[in-house]
Amino acid sequence: LHIKRLNDAHPQAPQLSFPLISFVGAVTGFIAGLLGIGGGLVAVPLLQRICRLPLRQCIASTAAMMCVTATVGSIVKCSTLHTLTDASGQSLNLSAVDALRLAAVLAPTAMLGGLFGAKLTHKLPLPIVRTAFILLMFWACIDMLELSSLAVKLFGHARQ
């Protein structure tokens, strides 16, 4: 089994047509929304394979994309927090103010972590960046498998 890898030094000619980029965006948004995961886990491999972009450019492009999508997503989520209920139908009594307070505490350290990560992306050798991304995807897979087993347990008990 031979897996072809794109090389940042000599990538194939990028394919940056509007339909291809739109397709990547639509698939990324759909999967991220369906699974509740960050879009970068989906967008980076799609941009690399479908649009033939170098890995570092894929990472930078998805980081920029997340600025827009996170802003829209947070506005939508904050505006609907008051409608959330638990499994029994009881209101969770969540407010946009509570979410904004939490974001205000998380944002400064998240920005520092993002700056540090962005610097490392460009300073570390490409195989290390690839390995880090693969490990992150593996962790996401394990997390999803744990959620899947929990769902099986819940639905298994509900049927009985």
mmCIF file of C-alpha atoms in Angstrom:
data_model
loop_
_atom_site.group_PDB
_atom_site.id
_atom_site.type_symbol
_atom_site.label_atom_id
_atom_site.label_comp_id
_atom_site.label_asym_id
_atom_site.label_seq_id
_atom_site.Cartn_x
_atom_site.Cartn_y
_atom_site.Cartn_z
ATOM 1 C CA LEU A 1 0.000 0.000 0.000
ATOM 2 C CA HIS A 2 1.521 3.291 -1.101
ATOM 3 C CA ILE A 3 0.085 6.545 0.196
ATOM 4 C CA LYS A 4 0.909 9.564 -1.924
ATOM 5 C CA ARG A 5 1.828 12.604 0.197
ATOM 6 C CA LEU A 6 1.870 16.190 -0.931
ATOM 7 C CA ASN A 7 5.167 17.957 -0.454
ATOM 8 C CA ASP A 8 5.149 21.616 0.610
ATOM 9 C CA ALA A 9 8.312 22.289 -1.401
ATOM 10 C CA HIS A 10 6.925 21.018 -4.719
ATOM 11 C CA PRO A 11 3.158 20.695 -4.543
ATOM 12 C CA GLN A 12 1.023 19.835 -7.524
ATOM 13 C CA ALA A 13 -0.601 22.813 -9.167
ATOM 14 C CA PRO A 14 -3.318 24.108 -6.810
ATOM 15 C CA GLN A 15 -6.915 23.702 -7.945
ATOM 16 C CA LEU A 16 -8.625 26.847 -6.673
ATOM 17 C CA SER A 17 -11.813 27.026 -8.680
ATOM 18 C CA PHE A 18 -14.914 28.454 -7.022
ATOM 19 C CA PRO A 19 -16.858 25.160 -7.342
ATOM 20 C CA LEU A 20 -14.083 23.126 -5.666
ATOM 21 C CA ILE A 21 -13.593 25.587 -2.817
ATOM 22 C CA SER A 22 -17.360 25.851 -2.359
ATOM 23 C CA PHE A 23 -17.607 22.061 -2.241
ATOM 24 C CA VAL A 24 -14.902 21.896 0.446
ATOM 25 C CA GLY A 25 -16.689 24.606 2.425
ATOM 26 C CA ALA A 26 -20.071 22.889 2.177
ATOM 27 C CA VAL A 27 -18.712 19.473 3.183
ATOM 28 C CA THR A 28 -16.728 21.042 6.026
ATOM 29 C CA GLY A 29 -19.741 22.928 7.349
ATOM 30 C CA PHE A 30 -22.052 19.939 7.048
ATOM 31 C CA ILE A 31 -19.745 17.492 8.821
ATOM 32 C CA ALA A 32 -18.680 19.989 11.488
ATOM 33 C CA GLY A 33 -22.306 20.884 12.185
ATOM 34 C CA LEU A 34 -23.486 17.280 12.159
ATOM 35 C CA LEU A 35 -20.742 15.997 14.451
ATOM 36 C CA GLY A 36 -20.161 19.101 16.557
ATOM 37 C CA ILE A 37 -16.464 19.264 15.758
ATOM 38 C CA GLY A 38 -14.164 22.026 14.596
ATOM 39 C CA GLY A 39 -14.171 22.460 10.840
ATOM 40 C CA GLY A 40 -10.382 22.351 10.593
ATOM 41 C CA LEU A 41 -10.352 18.588 11.120
ATOM 42 C CA VAL A 42 -12.380 18.255 7.939
ATOM 43 C CA ALA A 43 -11.194 21.244 5.908
ATOM 44 C CA VAL A 44 -7.438 20.659 6.161
ATOM 45 C CA PRO A 45 -7.411 17.205 4.529
ATOM 46 C CA LEU A 46 -10.021 18.261 1.957
ATOM 47 C CA LEU A 47 -8.095 21.389 0.962
ATOM 48 C CA GLN A 48 -4.911 19.360 0.746
ATOM 49 C CA ARG A 49 -6.365 16.581 -1.392
ATOM 50 C CA ILE A 50 -9.078 18.255 -3.444
ATOM 51 C CA CYS A 51 -7.581 21.726 -3.904
ATOM 52 C CA ARG A 52 -3.967 20.475 -3.798
ATOM 53 C CA LEU A 53 -2.801 23.121 -1.352
ATOM 54 C CA PRO A 54 0.319 22.713 0.796
ATOM 55 C CA LEU A 55 -0.379 21.639 4.387
ATOM 56 C CA ARG A 56 0.707 24.914 5.963
ATOM 57 C CA GLN A 57 -1.549 26.909 3.633
ATOM 58 C CA CYS A 58 -4.450 24.581 4.478
ATOM 59 C CA ILE A 59 -3.894 25.193 8.180
ATOM 60 C CA ALA A 60 -3.696 28.965 7.698
ATOM 61 C CA SER A 61 -6.774 29.019 5.461
ATOM 62 C CA THR A 62 -8.883 27.059 7.931
ATOM 63 C CA ALA A 63 -7.722 29.285 10.798
ATOM 64 C CA ALA A 64 -8.921 32.313 8.844
ATOM 65 C CA MET A 65 -12.161 30.510 7.975
ATOM 66 C CA MET A 66 -12.763 29.779 11.650
ATOM 67 C CA CYS A 67 -12.721 33.502 12.463
ATOM 68 C CA VAL A 68 -15.793 33.968 10.297
ATOM 69 C CA THR A 69 -17.611 30.738 11.105
ATOM 70 C CA ALA A 70 -16.967 31.013 14.849
ATOM 71 C CA THR A 71 -18.383 34.525 14.893
ATOM 72 C CA VAL A 72 -21.556 33.493 13.076
ATOM 73 C CA GLY A 73 -21.854 30.297 15.116
ATOM 74 C CA SER A 74 -21.472 32.089 18.426
ATOM 75 C CA ILE A 75 -24.123 34.661 17.519
ATOM 76 C CA VAL A 76 -26.580 31.926 16.526
ATOM 77 C CA LYS A 77 -25.800 29.782 19.572
ATOM 78 C CA CYS A 78 -26.032 32.700 22.032
ATOM 79 C CA SER A 79 -29.381 33.717 20.559
ATOM 80 C CA THR A 80 -30.806 30.209 21.080
ATOM 81 C CA LEU A 81 -29.349 29.285 24.493
ATOM 82 C CA HIS A 82 -32.590 30.142 26.267
ATOM 83 C CA THR A 83 -34.405 27.439 24.263
ATOM 84 C CA LEU A 84 -32.207 24.517 25.386
ATOM 85 C CA THR A 85 -33.694 21.833 27.607
ATOM 86 C CA ASP A 86 -32.416 18.677 29.273
ATOM 87 C CA ALA A 87 -33.645 15.156 28.456
ATOM 88 C CA SER A 88 -36.732 15.577 30.637
ATOM 89 C CA GLY A 89 -37.727 18.830 28.919
ATOM 90 C CA GLN A 90 -36.681 21.114 31.778
ATOM 91 C CA SER A 91 -35.139 24.430 30.755
ATOM 92 C CA LEU A 92 -31.389 24.624 31.319
ATOM 93 C CA ASN A 93 -31.700 28.340 32.147
ATOM 94 C CA LEU A 94 -28.685 29.296 30.050
ATOM 95 C CA SER A 95 -28.195 32.874 28.972
ATOM 96 C CA ALA A 96 -26.089 34.640 26.397
ATOM 97 C CA VAL A 97 -24.567 36.722 29.207
ATOM 98 C CA ASP A 98 -23.265 33.542 30.895
ATOM 99 C CA ALA A 99 -21.795 32.347 27.593
ATOM 100 C CA LEU A 100 -20.147 35.715 26.955
ATOM 101 C CA ARG A 101 -18.642 35.737 30.469
ATOM 102 C CA LEU A 102 -17.142 32.300 29.871
ATOM 103 C CA ALA A 103 -15.856 33.405 26.462
ATOM 104 C CA ALA A 104 -14.259 36.485 28.018
ATOM 105 C CA VAL A 105 -12.284 34.233 30.350
ATOM 106 C CA LEU A 106 -11.373 31.684 27.658
ATOM 107 C CA ALA A 107 -10.524 34.105 24.836
ATOM 108 C CA PRO A 108 -7.226 35.606 26.082
ATOM 109 C CA THR A 109 -5.538 32.262 26.702
ATOM 110 C CA ALA A 110 -7.047 30.764 23.537
ATOM 111 C CA MET A 111 -5.562 33.639 21.521
ATOM 112 C CA LEU A 112 -2.153 33.144 23.154
ATOM 113 C CA GLY A 113 -2.327 29.422 22.418
ATOM 114 C CA GLY A 114 -3.352 30.165 18.841
ATOM 115 C CA LEU A 115 -0.422 32.528 18.316
ATOM 116 C CA PHE A 116 2.005 29.990 19.775
ATOM 117 C CA GLY A 117 0.537 27.189 17.643
ATOM 118 C CA ALA A 118 0.682 29.307 14.480
ATOM 119 C CA LYS A 119 4.365 30.081 15.094
ATOM 120 C CA LEU A 120 5.105 26.394 15.643
ATOM 121 C CA THR A 121 3.290 25.464 12.429
ATOM 122 C CA HIS A 122 5.786 27.516 10.452
ATOM 123 C CA LYS A 123 8.901 26.709 12.493
ATOM 124 C CA LEU A 124 8.564 22.959 13.005
ATOM 125 C CA PRO A 125 9.576 20.522 10.263
ATOM 126 C CA LEU A 126 6.631 19.447 8.120
ATOM 127 C CA PRO A 127 6.703 15.777 9.292
ATOM 128 C CA ILE A 128 6.212 16.941 12.887
ATOM 129 C CA VAL A 129 3.285 19.187 11.874
ATOM 130 C CA ARG A 130 1.752 16.265 9.958
ATOM 131 C CA THR A 131 2.218 13.945 12.930
ATOM 132 C CA ALA A 132 0.594 16.454 15.288
ATOM 133 C CA PHE A 133 -2.385 16.771 12.948
ATOM 134 C CA ILE A 134 -2.703 12.996 12.619
ATOM 135 C CA LEU A 135 -2.614 12.611 16.410
ATOM 136 C CA LEU A 136 -5.312 15.263 16.764
ATOM 137 C CA MET A 137 -7.488 13.455 14.222
ATOM 138 C CA PHE A 138 -6.851 10.147 16.003
ATOM 139 C CA TRP A 139 -7.890 11.718 19.311
ATOM 140 C CA ALA A 140 -11.064 13.059 17.664
ATOM 141 C CA CYS A 141 -11.818 9.570 16.318
ATOM 142 C CA ILE A 142 -11.382 8.012 19.753
ATOM 143 C CA ASP A 143 -13.614 10.697 21.257
ATOM 144 C CA MET A 144 -16.296 10.017 18.645
ATOM 145 C CA LEU A 145 -16.046 6.259 19.286
ATOM 146 C CA GLU A 146 -16.617 6.867 22.987
ATOM 147 C CA LEU A 147 -19.675 8.965 22.143
ATOM 148 C CA SER A 148 -20.863 6.218 19.824
ATOM 149 C CA SER A 149 -20.556 3.572 22.536
ATOM 150 C CA LEU A 150 -22.428 5.863 24.936
ATOM 151 C CA ALA A 151 -25.211 6.297 22.370
ATOM 152 C CA VAL A 152 -25.416 2.527 21.885
ATOM 153 C CA LYS A 153 -25.719 2.068 25.649
ATOM 154 C CA LEU A 154 -28.412 4.749 25.895
ATOM 155 C CA PHE A 155 -30.433 3.450 22.961
ATOM 156 C CA GLY A 156 -29.923 -0.139 24.126
ATOM 157 C CA HIS A 157 -31.487 0.696 27.496
ATOM 158 C CA ALA A 158 -34.285 2.715 25.883
ATOM 159 C CA ARG A 159 -35.412 -0.293 23.819
ATOM 160 C CA GLN A 160 -35.711 -2.605 26.809
#
